[in-house]
Coordinates of C-alpha atoms and ligand atoms in Angstrom, one line a residue:
X1 CA -18.8 34.0 160.6
X2 CA -19.5 32.3 157.2
X3 CA -16.5 30.3 156.6
X4 CA -17.1 27.0 154.4
X5 CA -16.0 26.0 151.1
X6 CA -18.3 28.0 149.5
X7 CA -16.6 31.1 150.3
X8 CA -13.5 32.5 148.8
X9 CA -10.7 35.0 150.2
X10 CA -10.5 38.2 148.2
X11 CA -8.6 41.0 148.0
X12 CA -9.0 44.5 146.4
X13 CA -6.2 44.9 143.3
X14 CA -7.8 47.8 142.0
X15 CA -10.8 50.2 142.4
X16 CA -11.9 52.6 139.8
X17 CA -14.7 55.3 141.4
X18 CA -16.7 55.5 137.4
X19 CA -19.3 58.6 138.6
X20 CA -21.0 59.8 141.4
X21 CA -22.9 56.6 141.7
X22 CA -20.9 53.5 139.9
X23 CA -18.0 52.5 140.9
X24 CA -15.5 49.3 139.0
X25 CA -13.6 47.0 141.8
X26 CA -11.0 44.1 140.5
X27 CA -10.5 41.4 143.2
X28 CA -7.9 39.1 143.3
X29 CA -9.6 36.0 144.4
X30 CA -8.3 32.8 146.2
X31 CA -9.1 29.2 144.4
X32 CA -10.7 30.7 142.3
X33 CA -10.9 29.4 138.9
X34 CA -12.5 31.1 135.8
X35 CA -16.3 31.9 135.6
X36 CA -19.1 31.8 132.6
X37 CA -19.6 35.0 130.5
X38 CA -23.3 36.2 132.3
X39 CA -22.5 34.4 136.3
X40 CA -22.3 36.2 139.3
X41 CA -21.0 35.8 143.0
X42 CA -21.9 36.6 146.2
X43 CA -20.2 39.5 147.8
X44 CA -20.0 38.4 151.7
X45 CA -19.1 41.2 154.0
X46 CA -18.3 41.4 157.7
X47 CA -17.9 43.6 160.7
X48 CA -15.9 43.6 163.8
X49 CA -18.6 42.7 165.9
X50 CA -19.2 38.8 163.6
X51 CA -22.9 40.7 161.4
X52 CA -22.2 40.1 157.3
X53 CA -24.2 41.0 154.6
X54 CA -24.6 38.9 151.6
X55 CA -25.3 39.9 148.4
X56 CA -24.7 38.7 144.7
X57 CA -23.1 41.0 142.1
X58 CA -23.1 40.0 138.4
X59 CA -19.2 39.3 137.0
X60 CA -18.1 41.5 134.7
X61 CA -14.7 40.6 134.0
X62 CA -14.4 37.9 131.1
X63 CA -13.2 34.5 132.5
X64 CA -9.4 34.8 134.6
X65 CA -8.1 32.5 136.4
X66 CA -6.6 34.4 140.2
X67 CA -9.6 37.1 139.5
X68 CA -12.6 38.7 138.8
X69 CA -14.7 42.5 138.2
X70 CA -17.9 44.0 139.2
X71 CA -19.4 47.1 138.9
X72 CA -21.0 48.8 142.0
X73 CA -23.9 50.9 141.6
X74 CA -23.6 52.5 144.5
X75 CA -27.4 52.2 146.2
X76 CA -29.0 55.6 148.4
X77 CA -28.9 54.0 152.0
X78 CA -28.3 50.4 150.4
X79 CA -26.0 48.3 152.8
X80 CA -23.5 47.0 151.0
X81 CA -22.9 49.3 148.2
X82 CA -23.0 52.4 149.7
X83 CA -19.5 50.3 152.0
X84 CA -18.0 49.3 148.8
X85 CA -18.4 52.4 146.6
X86 CA -17.7 55.0 149.7
X87 CA -15.2 53.2 152.0
X88 CA -13.7 49.8 150.3
X89 CA -9.5 50.2 149.8
X90 CA -7.3 48.7 147.6
X91 CA -5.9 45.5 150.2
X92 CA -9.3 45.3 151.4
X93 CA -10.1 41.4 152.6
X94 CA -13.8 40.1 152.0
X95 CA -15.4 36.6 151.0
X96 CA -16.7 36.3 147.0
X97 CA -18.9 33.1 146.4
X98 CA -17.9 30.6 143.7
X99 CA -19.4 32.0 140.1
X100 CA -23.3 30.9 140.7
X101 CA -26.2 30.6 138.2
X102 CA -26.7 28.6 134.6
X103 CA -29.9 30.2 133.8
X104 CA -28.4 34.2 132.6
X105 CA -25.6 32.6 130.7
X106 CA -24.3 33.1 127.3
X107 CA -25.1 30.8 124.8
X108 CA -24.0 32.0 121.6
X109 CA -25.8 29.9 119.5
X110 CA -28.0 32.7 117.5
X111 CA -27.2 36.2 117.1
X112 CA -26.6 38.0 121.3
X113 CA -29.0 41.2 121.5
X114 CA -27.8 43.0 125.0
X115 CA -30.5 44.9 126.4
X116 CA -29.4 46.8 129.6
X117 CA -30.0 49.7 132.5
X118 CA -27.1 51.5 134.9
X119 CA -25.1 48.8 136.4
X120 CA -27.6 46.2 134.3
X121 CA -24.5 46.9 132.1
X122 CA -22.2 44.9 133.8
X123 CA -22.5 41.2 132.6
X124 CA -22.7 42.7 129.2
X125 CA -19.0 44.0 129.9
X126 CA -18.0 40.7 130.4
X127 CA -19.7 38.7 127.9
X128 CA -19.0 41.0 124.9
X129 CA -15.1 41.2 125.6
X130 CA -16.0 37.9 125.5
X131 CA -17.3 37.8 122.1
X132 CA -15.3 40.2 121.0
X133 CA -12.5 38.9 121.6
X134 CA -13.1 35.1 119.5
X135 CA -14.6 38.3 117.1
X136 CA -17.8 37.5 117.0
X137 CA -21.7 39.5 116.2
X138 CA -23.5 41.5 118.8
X139 CA -25.8 43.8 119.3
X140 CA -25.3 46.1 122.6
X141 CA -28.4 48.6 123.7
X142 CA -27.6 50.3 126.9
X143 CA -29.4 52.9 128.7
X144 CA -28.1 55.6 131.6
X145 CA -28.7 58.6 133.2
X146 CA -26.2 60.2 132.3
X147 CA -23.0 59.7 129.4
X148 CA -20.5 58.3 131.9
X149 CA -22.7 55.9 133.4
X150 CA -22.1 54.3 129.8
X151 CA -19.4 52.3 131.4
X152 CA -17.8 50.4 127.4
X153 CA -18.8 53.9 125.8
X154 CA -15.0 54.1 124.2
X155 CA -14.4 50.6 123.2
X156 CA -17.5 50.1 121.3
X157 CA -18.0 53.2 119.6
X158 CA -16.7 52.3 116.7
X159 CA -20.1 50.4 116.6
X160 CA -22.0 53.4 117.0
X161 CA -25.7 53.5 115.5
X162 CA -25.1 49.9 114.0
X163 CA -24.4 47.3 116.5
X164 CA -24.0 50.0 119.9
X165 CA -26.8 51.9 121.0
X166 CA -26.8 53.9 124.2
X167 CA -29.2 56.5 124.9
X168 CA -29.0 59.2 127.9
X169 CA -31.4 59.7 129.2
X170 CA -31.2 63.2 131.1
X171 CA -27.9 64.5 130.8
X172 CA -28.5 66.9 127.2
X173 CA -24.4 66.7 126.2
X174 CA -23.1 68.5 123.0
X175 CA -22.8 66.7 120.1
X176 CA -24.1 63.5 121.4
X177 CA -25.0 61.5 118.1
X178 CA -26.3 58.1 120.1
X179 CA -30.2 57.7 121.7
X180 CA -32.0 60.1 123.8
X181 CA -34.7 58.5 124.7
X182 CA -35.5 55.7 127.3
X183 CA -36.8 52.0 125.5
X184 CA -39.3 52.1 123.6
X185 CA -41.7 50.5 120.5
X186 CA -39.3 51.9 117.4
X187 CA -36.2 51.4 119.5
X188 CA -35.5 48.0 117.9
X189 CA -36.9 48.8 114.2
X190 CA -33.6 47.7 112.9
X191 CA -33.0 44.3 113.7
X192 CA -33.7 41.3 110.7
X193 CA -36.7 40.0 111.2
X194 CA -35.2 36.5 109.2
X195 CA -31.8 36.9 111.7
X196 CA -33.0 34.5 114.9
X197 CA -31.7 36.3 118.4
X198 CA -31.3 35.2 122.0
X199 CA -31.7 38.5 124.2
X200 CA -30.8 39.5 127.1
X201 CA -32.3 41.7 129.8
X202 CA -30.2 43.7 132.9
X203 CA -31.4 45.6 134.8
X204 CA -33.7 47.6 137.4
X205 CA -36.9 45.1 138.3
X206 CA -39.3 47.7 135.9
X207 CA -36.5 48.4 133.3
X208 CA -36.7 44.8 132.5
X209 CA -40.7 44.5 133.0
X210 CA -40.3 47.4 130.7
X211 CA -38.4 46.2 128.3
X212 CA -40.1 42.9 128.1
X213 CA -42.9 44.7 127.7
X214 CA -42.6 46.2 124.2
X215 CA -40.1 42.9 122.6
X216 CA -43.6 41.1 123.1
X217 CA -45.1 43.5 120.7
X218 CA -42.3 42.5 118.0
X219 CA -42.3 40.0 115.4
X220 CA -39.6 38.5 115.4
X221 CA -39.0 35.3 117.7
X222 CA -36.7 36.0 120.7
X223 CA -35.1 33.7 123.0
X224 CA -35.2 35.7 126.4
X225 CA -32.7 35.7 129.0
X226 CA -33.5 37.9 131.9
X227 CA -31.8 39.5 135.3
X228 CA -33.8 41.7 138.0
X229 CA -31.1 43.3 140.0
X230 CA -33.9 44.6 142.2
X231 CA -36.2 48.4 142.6
Ligands
FAD1 C1 -28.8 38.5 139.7 C2 -28.3 39.4 140.7 C3 -26.9 40.2 140.8 C4 -26.8 42.2 140.1 N1 -25.3 42.4 140.3 C5 -25.4 44.0 140.3 C6 -24.3 44.5 139.7 O1 -23.4 43.4 138.6 N2 -24.4 45.7 140.5 C7 -24.9 46.1 140.9 O2 -24.6 47.2 141.2 N3 -26.3 45.5 141.9 C8 -26.7 43.9 141.6 N4 -27.1 43.5 142.2 C9 -28.6 44.2 142.9 C10 -27.0 43.8 144.7 O3 -27.3 42.8 144.8 C11 -27.5 44.7 145.6 O4 -29.2 44.6 145.6 C12 -27.7 46.6 144.9 O5 -26.7 46.6 145.4 C13 -28.0 47.0 147.1 O6 -27.4 46.5 147.4 P1 -27.1 47.2 149.3 O7 -26.8 46.3 150.5 O8 -26.9 48.6 148.5 O9 -29.1 47.3 149.8 P2 -29.6 47.3 151.0 O10 -29.8 47.5 152.0 O11 -30.1 46.0 150.1 O12 -31.3 47.9 150.1 C14 -31.1 49.4 150.5 C15 -32.5 49.5 149.9 O13 -32.4 50.2 148.7 C16 -33.3 49.5 147.5 N5 -32.6 48.7 146.4 C17 -31.9 47.1 146.3 N6 -31.6 47.0 144.9 C18 -32.1 48.2 144.5 C19 -31.4 48.9 143.4 N7 -30.6 48.0 142.6 N8 -32.2 49.4 142.6 C20 -33.3 50.1 143.8 N9 -32.7 50.1 144.7 C21 -32.5 49.0 145.3 C22 -33.5 48.3 148.6 O14 -35.5 48.1 148.3 C23 -33.9 48.6 150.1 O15 -35.1 49.9 150.1 C24 -27.4 42.5 141.7 C25 -27.9 41.9 141.9 C26 -29.3 40.3 141.5 C27 -29.9 39.8 142.0

């Protein structure tokens, strides 16, 4: 069993099922000292026979001193995500590492643009709420197959189609005013070529590759940061 200073004891304080494949889990974590928006932690599950499974998850909450929240997408037959989505419950104990990674943290030196698909929105919930608390500007693009997957729609809808650009690719909600297409060459036409942007892309490997290809054809100088969740 892993018992190093690297992992902390954590207990589930709250769990919200968002839709058929997403949930948000809030943990109280021992020895937690906050995080930098964009960092992730490793979760370690231990079975009764001692078998352990460890997976990284982006921290979705704004920095706090007593714990963190994680947006988990249930992957079919996924060992850790299925357990967290289907079986974990309030009061359950697991181990969570201290925050990891300085590569994808919010720089906030230029105008931040967040580009996410699905659960790739997780680090941007942390980053955008952090910026909102400081009343600072950002743009957010989020692709989801359905409306319920736009997990932070309500808190951003006042900026719909000005700073917040959600797109739904499978469902067709009535009176939907956001985007309906996948990321494409017209997605970023609203950006001002005379401004300086730092661009953050997060989601599946395929989504990140697609986004990078599209962005490489735009004649704007971006600082680009990517986080790939897997295939
Ligand atoms: C830095 C980092 C941050 C991450 N943050 C998050 C997060 O905030 N929220 C989140 O839900 N996930 C996140 N992930 C993905 C997460 O770590 C796991 O890979 C994912 O939950 C699947 O683990 P599992 O044990 O359920 O599946 P596994 O048992 O490891 O895999 C089962 C099958 O699913 C495939 N698979 C694995 N991951 C994915 C995927 N993302 N999409 C489609 N198929 C996949 C595998 O190839 C395998 O065939 C992050 C990954 C990285 C590298």
